[in-house]
Amino acid sequence: MKYELRRMRKLSPGLTVNNSGGAGKGSVILMGEDAWNPAGSAGFPEELSPVAGKEGLGAFCFFSPFDDRTFPGNGDITRNVCDDAALFFHVTMNTNQSLNSRGSHIAWVDFLRILACFLVVLAHCCDPFVGSFDGSFNFKSAVFWGSLVRPCVPLFAMISGVLLFPVTLEMGAFYSRRLKRVLVPLIVWSLALPLLYFGYFAAGVQTSSPNIVMDTYTWNATVGNLYTFFFNFNYDTTPLWYVYMLVGLYLFMPIMSAWLTQARRKDVKIFLGIWIFSMTLPYIQMLAPALGYEGNYGNMGILGVCDWNPYGMFYNFSGFLGYMVLAHYLTKYPLAWSWKKTLSITIPFFLIGFAVTFFGFLETQKHFPGQYSKLEVLWYFSGINVFLMTFAIFAVVSRLRIKAGPVLSKVAALTFGVYLCHFFFVQCSYDFVNCTGLGGLPSAVKIPLMACLASAVSVALVWLLSLNRWTRKSIM
């Protein structure tokens, strides 16, 4: 086999990662953009350096055969260079996106994954206090914390966009690899969580949580939950709604990836613009009756939504897919902002988004007390207010110079498992705090305390499960 690059070697300035000493053995070279021109004289023909002058890093990789696990999907395969072994990448990442020796961990993404996971736990710790709907200080404190952490799930979606776009596998191979990683945990925890709740209350534990109806935790009801998860999640498995949704995203990712690979930057910006506009539709629908809109046959949907059509005009542009595309866009075309400009934009974005979320929830509660269908509009993950907060966090964290390390990567690897099991331990932490001397603390303090307790226990359990190759399949 003839290689146009006769020898792998470090080009300065640059970083040699996992250098095994020769072509065809898995060597990877990451170079700054000013190293592209010298690359031609070092064995890279000039015409194979089409990204010279663009932001980000370039990587020239020899693999025989190429395996997508060797690189975390953060590059565009531009062309095959020689026979079937050499691949040329344009890796549009910030220089602070450190990779481990296998090229599988980006430090700021690991940090963001841990942050998003803790915010999810914190969000669910708010539920018992928000569920009182009594307008008290404890209620308002819970709404404050709940509003503050709304970017949690969109951040997970953006992380998937960073790591999985573009999809380089064939559709069948991608489905096989990704779906089995989520379907097995979905089934396991759809069975485990109802059983844990049943055993917990059957042991005689009493709770004051307004979200729990003790009479429903019978064996017959639990058995029903063990098979009805085929249709949807139940209260005991509330967080698993995200896994159902994630499966749908995985099914569509290869299709969207094919478009992203050939789409011009302008085209992607148009898509994102329409997606961002779609985030305003829940508020337009809320305001429409004040402008005289009476709906159709009792259905208050807008833009084509009615009893026989749940898919409105912008349905195909809405939802979490936009967050994934946005993350890919920001990775491929990094924001060339100084820290001063970054903070001058992201801080107002976050504060405006939070203000709309927090005060909007309180105001909606005044007019529609206890009506989740109305209150959740302010907490929609696909609402424009939550988008502003999510973008702000992502833009700041992606610029942080975080040092990669084994602890960071190992904890990040446990976050999916923590997400799957934490909801039960949130209930346990709520009851533990209330039955000890800590019960008199205000909810503003109890909520983060509960989140720390639930997170710690969840991490410990998931770590134990990760030690066995069979139980590991249920958490990662």
mmCIF file of C-alpha atoms in Angstrom, residues 41 92 168 189 196 207 235 237 269 283 298 385 425:
data_model
loop_
_atom_site.group_PDB
_atom_site.id
_atom_site.type_symbol
_atom_site.label_atom_id
_atom_site.label_comp_id
_atom_site.label_asym_id
_atom_site.label_seq_id
_atom_site.Cartn_x
_atom_site.Cartn_y
_atom_site.Cartn_z
ATOM 1 C CA SER A 41 7.008 20.215 2.339
ATOM 2 C CA THR A 92 -12.956 22.899 14.424
ATOM 3 C CA THR A 168 -19.393 8.966 10.050
ATOM 4 C CA TRP A 189 -34.328 1.442 34.973
ATOM 5 C CA LEU A 196 -37.230 0.611 44.371
ATOM 6 C CA THR A 207 -43.172 11.105 53.215
ATOM 7 C CA TYR A 235 -43.889 9.204 37.986
ATOM 8 C CA THR A 237 -39.363 6.949 36.080
ATOM 9 C CA LYS A 269 -27.711 29.717 10.070
ATOM 10 C CA TYR A 283 -45.826 32.392 24.142
ATOM 11 C CA GLY A 298 -62.180 24.107 21.108
ATOM 12 C CA ASN A 385 -35.966 32.088 27.580
ATOM 13 C CA PHE A 425 -32.360 9.138 45.733
#
